[in-house]
């Protein structure tokens, strides 16, 4: 069974631009979560989607948004990019968003904002 | 909010045992996970604890005490490939919150 896939793997943007990242969960997984990882802040939770609905949201500004499609694939969008948005963006999928369910991570998208 | 604390770095020799501690303060606790992350790679799942006690999985074991807000990951018979960052993560109110990670360096 294929793992979580994320595209693109690397991205370079300039301040003020916007970016869209894509995540395809493991087949059969219906819950998708997004995280931002930076050396200074570690792994921080962005949001979680299940059945095309956002279930939880972390403490990020409204410039960060996401959505989930009927096939469970998910996208996240960052508008008006800032230098501090440079990070590894990780997507994780699980069968259902239950507390006991393990999340499996994709390889991430490395975003660099110049 | 919640605090998740773990040591920044630990060094051990090949074949030895290392114990990585994690303490947390949270409400609505729904489980604790340990992940391994090699440099430049995604985190991979190691273990999950929701009840008090020890869970053993090969060379890796994880312990949880909910009353003390404490967990540890025990790595036995260390191998060079175990050099990585180990992340403690607590699930509460539906969200998975991560500690900063413990960098384990295995020396020959």
Short mmCIF file of C-alpha atoms in Angstrom, two decimals:
data_model
loop_
_atom_site.label_atom_id
_atom_site.label_comp_id
_atom_site.label_asym_id
_atom_site.label_seq_id
_atom_site.Cartn_x
_atom_site.Cartn_y
_atom_site.Cartn_z
CA UNK A 1 0.00 0.00 0.00
CA UNK A 2 1.45 3.37 -0.99
CA UNK A 3 2.26 5.84 1.76
CA UNK A 4 1.27 9.46 2.14
CA UNK A 5 2.41 11.52 -0.83
CA UNK A 6 2.99 15.25 -0.93
CA UNK A 7 3.62 17.54 -3.86
CA UNK A 8 5.67 19.42 -4.60
CA UNK A 9 8.64 18.27 -2.52
CA UNK A 10 10.47 21.58 -2.79
CA UNK A 11 9.21 25.08 -3.48
CA UNK A 12 10.79 28.52 -3.61
CA UNK A 13 8.58 31.59 -3.45
CA UNK A 14 9.02 35.29 -2.74
CA UNK A 15 7.37 37.39 -0.07
CA UNK A 16 3.81 38.34 -0.85
CA UNK A 17 3.14 35.39 -3.12
CA UNK A 18 0.76 32.58 -2.32
CA UNK A 19 1.34 28.84 -2.41
CA UNK A 20 -0.76 25.67 -2.55
CA UNK A 21 0.53 22.35 -1.24
CA UNK A 22 -1.08 19.00 -1.94
CA UNK A 23 -1.38 15.82 0.11
CA UNK A 24 -2.72 12.40 -0.88
CA UNK A 25 -3.40 10.17 2.14
CA UNK A 26 -2.85 6.44 2.40
CA UNK A 27 -5.60 4.60 0.56
CA UNK A 28 -8.59 4.19 2.87
CA UNK A 29 -7.48 6.91 5.26
CA UNK A 30 -10.05 9.64 5.63
CA UNK A 31 -8.41 11.98 8.10
CA UNK A 32 -5.66 14.39 7.08
CA UNK A 33 -3.66 16.68 9.36
CA UNK A 34 -1.13 19.36 8.45
CA UNK A 35 1.92 20.45 10.43
CA UNK A 36 4.61 23.08 10.10
CA UNK A 37 8.12 22.15 11.19
CA UNK A 38 10.85 24.71 11.79
CA UNK A 39 14.14 24.42 13.71
CA UNK A 40 13.02 26.98 16.26
CA UNK A 41 9.42 25.94 16.87
CA UNK A 42 9.50 22.23 16.12
CA UNK A 43 6.39 20.48 14.81
CA UNK A 44 3.29 22.64 15.12
CA UNK A 45 -0.26 21.58 14.33
CA UNK A 46 -1.99 23.56 11.58
CA UNK A 47 -5.34 21.85 11.00
CA UNK A 48 -7.11 18.53 10.64
CA UNK A 49 -9.72 17.50 8.08
CA UNK A 50 -12.18 14.63 8.00
CA UNK A 51 -14.98 14.07 5.52
CA UNK A 52 -14.22 17.41 3.85
CA UNK A 53 -14.71 19.27 7.14
CA UNK A 54 -12.12 21.02 9.26
CA UNK A 55 -12.27 19.41 12.68
CA UNK A 56 -9.46 21.20 14.48
CA UNK A 57 -7.29 24.22 13.91
CA UNK A 58 -3.99 25.28 15.46
CA UNK A 59 -2.84 28.77 16.36
CA UNK A 60 -1.92 30.08 12.94
CA UNK A 61 -3.10 33.27 11.22
CA UNK A 62 -5.90 33.24 8.68
CA UNK A 63 -3.33 33.34 5.86
CA UNK A 64 -3.10 29.58 6.38
CA UNK A 65 -6.08 27.68 5.06
CA UNK A 66 -6.90 24.24 3.82
CA UNK A 67 -9.53 22.00 2.35
CA UNK A 68 -10.26 18.35 1.78
CA UNK A 69 -11.85 16.79 -1.26
CA UNK A 70 -14.32 13.93 -1.48
CA UNK A 71 -11.49 11.49 -2.29
CA UNK A 72 -9.77 12.54 1.00
CA UNK A 73 -6.97 14.37 -0.79
CA UNK A 74 -6.16 17.64 0.90
CA UNK A 75 -4.61 20.96 -0.01
CA UNK A 76 -3.29 23.75 2.14
CA UNK A 77 -2.83 27.30 1.00
CA UNK A 78 -0.68 30.07 2.41
CA UNK A 79 -1.38 33.56 1.14
CA UNK A 80 0.78 36.69 1.36
CA UNK A 81 3.89 34.68 2.18
CA UNK A 82 6.31 35.97 4.82
CA UNK A 83 9.94 35.04 5.36
CA UNK A 84 8.93 33.23 8.56
CA UNK A 85 6.75 30.84 6.59
CA UNK A 86 9.89 29.07 5.38
CA UNK A 87 9.50 25.58 6.82
CA UNK A 88 8.90 21.93 6.16
CA UNK A 89 5.17 21.34 5.79
CA UNK A 90 4.14 17.84 6.73
CA UNK A 91 0.90 16.08 6.04
CA UNK A 92 -0.23 13.07 8.06
CA UNK A 93 -3.12 10.70 7.46
CA UNK A 94 -5.06 8.31 9.65
CA UNK A 95 -8.09 6.08 9.17
CA UNK A 96 -10.37 8.24 11.28
CA UNK A 97 -9.67 11.15 13.61
CA UNK A 98 -9.94 9.14 16.80
CA UNK A 99 -7.54 9.51 19.70
CA UNK A 100 -6.23 5.99 19.35
CA UNK A 101 -5.57 6.22 15.65
CA UNK A 102 -1.96 6.52 14.51
CA UNK A 103 -1.00 9.25 12.09
CA UNK A 104 1.38 8.41 9.24
CA UNK A 105 3.45 11.21 7.80
CA UNK A 106 4.30 12.09 4.23
CA UNK A 107 7.79 13.21 3.18
CA UNK A 108 6.87 16.87 3.42
CA UNK A 109 7.13 19.94 1.23
CA UNK A 110 10.16 22.14 1.89
CA UNK A 111 9.03 25.76 1.35
CA UNK A 112 11.59 28.53 1.10
CA UNK A 113 10.39 32.13 1.06
CA UNK A 114 12.88 34.70 -0.25
CA UNK B 1 -2.55 24.85 26.25
CA UNK B 2 -0.02 22.25 27.16
CA UNK B 3 3.69 21.89 27.80
CA UNK B 4 5.66 18.94 26.55
CA UNK B 5 9.24 18.74 27.75
CA UNK B 6 11.98 16.38 26.66
CA UNK B 7 15.77 16.68 26.73
CA UNK B 8 17.41 18.36 23.77
CA UNK B 9 20.16 15.83 23.14
CA UNK B 10 21.48 12.52 24.44
CA UNK B 11 24.60 10.61 23.47
CA UNK B 12 25.17 6.89 23.91
CA UNK B 13 27.45 4.21 22.53
CA UNK B 14 26.52 1.41 20.17
CA UNK B 15 24.99 -1.54 22.02
CA UNK B 16 24.00 0.53 25.04
CA UNK B 17 20.57 1.51 26.36
CA UNK B 18 19.15 5.02 26.33
CA UNK B 19 16.01 6.31 28.05
CA UNK B 20 14.33 9.45 26.71
CA UNK B 21 11.99 11.10 29.18
CA UNK B 22 8.97 13.18 28.31
CA UNK B 23 6.84 15.16 30.74
CA UNK B 24 3.61 16.87 29.82
CA UNK B 25 0.88 19.03 31.27
CA UNK B 26 -2.42 18.83 29.49
CA UNK B 27 -6.16 18.55 29.87
CA UNK B 28 -8.26 16.10 27.90
CA UNK B 29 -5.46 13.56 27.54
CA UNK B 30 -6.18 10.98 24.84
CA UNK B 31 -2.87 9.24 24.37
CA UNK B 32 0.86 9.67 23.92
CA UNK B 33 2.86 8.82 20.82
CA UNK B 34 6.56 8.47 20.10
CA UNK B 35 7.93 9.17 16.63
CA UNK B 36 11.42 8.82 15.17
CA UNK B 37 12.66 11.37 12.67
CA UNK B 38 15.92 11.07 10.75
CA UNK B 39 17.41 14.28 9.40
CA UNK B 40 15.62 15.42 6.27
CA UNK B 41 12.95 12.75 6.55
CA UNK B 42 9.36 12.53 7.80
CA UNK B 43 8.56 11.31 11.31
CA UNK B 44 7.80 7.59 11.55
CA UNK B 45 5.54 6.05 14.19
CA UNK B 46 7.24 4.10 16.99
CA UNK B 47 4.74 3.56 19.79
CA UNK B 48 1.46 4.57 21.39
CA UNK B 49 0.38 4.56 25.05
CA UNK B 50 -3.03 5.48 26.40
CA UNK B 51 -3.10 3.38 29.57
CA UNK B 52 -0.48 3.33 32.32
CA UNK B 53 2.28 0.82 31.93
CA UNK B 54 4.93 -0.46 29.58
CA UNK B 55 4.49 -1.27 25.90
CA UNK B 56 7.30 -3.31 24.39
CA UNK B 57 8.00 -3.55 20.69
CA UNK B 58 11.28 -5.22 19.83
CA UNK B 59 14.22 -3.06 20.87
CA UNK B 60 11.91 -0.15 21.69
CA UNK B 61 9.70 0.15 24.78
CA UNK B 62 7.51 3.00 25.93
CA UNK B 63 6.13 3.69 29.39
CA UNK B 64 3.32 5.96 30.53
CA UNK B 65 2.18 7.29 33.90
CA UNK B 66 -0.88 9.47 33.41
CA UNK B 67 -1.02 10.59 37.05
CA UNK B 68 2.54 11.91 36.81
CA UNK B 69 2.25 13.27 33.27
CA UNK B 70 5.32 11.25 32.38
CA UNK B 71 6.46 8.93 29.66
CA UNK B 72 9.74 7.47 28.53
CA UNK B 73 11.02 5.75 25.42
CA UNK B 74 13.63 3.07 26.02
CA UNK B 75 15.98 2.15 23.20
CA UNK B 76 17.93 -1.06 23.79
CA UNK B 77 20.94 -2.53 21.95
CA UNK B 78 21.55 0.79 20.24
CA UNK B 79 22.59 0.72 16.62
CA UNK B 80 24.17 3.48 14.55
CA UNK B 81 20.96 3.79 12.53
CA UNK B 82 19.13 4.79 15.75
CA UNK B 83 20.83 8.20 15.56
CA UNK B 84 17.81 10.44 15.01
CA UNK B 85 15.43 12.85 16.68
CA UNK B 86 12.76 11.27 18.89
CA UNK B 87 9.52 13.17 19.22
CA UNK B 88 7.05 12.84 22.07
CA UNK B 89 3.51 13.81 21.07
CA UNK B 90 0.39 14.14 23.21
CA UNK B 91 -3.13 13.96 21.84
CA UNK B 92 -5.64 16.09 23.68
CA UNK B 93 -8.99 17.50 22.60
CA UNK B 94 -8.44 15.96 19.17
CA UNK B 95 -5.12 17.70 18.52
CA UNK B 96 -1.69 16.08 18.40
CA UNK B 97 0.90 18.36 20.02
CA UNK B 98 4.61 17.60 19.71
CA UNK B 99 7.56 18.18 21.97
CA UNK B 100 10.68 19.78 20.51
CA UNK B 101 12.35 16.39 20.09
CA UNK B 102 15.40 14.70 21.58
CA UNK B 103 18.39 14.27 19.30
CA UNK B 104 20.02 10.91 20.04
CA UNK B 105 23.60 10.52 18.89
CA UNK B 106 24.96 6.96 18.79
CA UNK B 107 28.74 6.71 18.81
CA UNK B 108 30.86 3.67 17.85
#
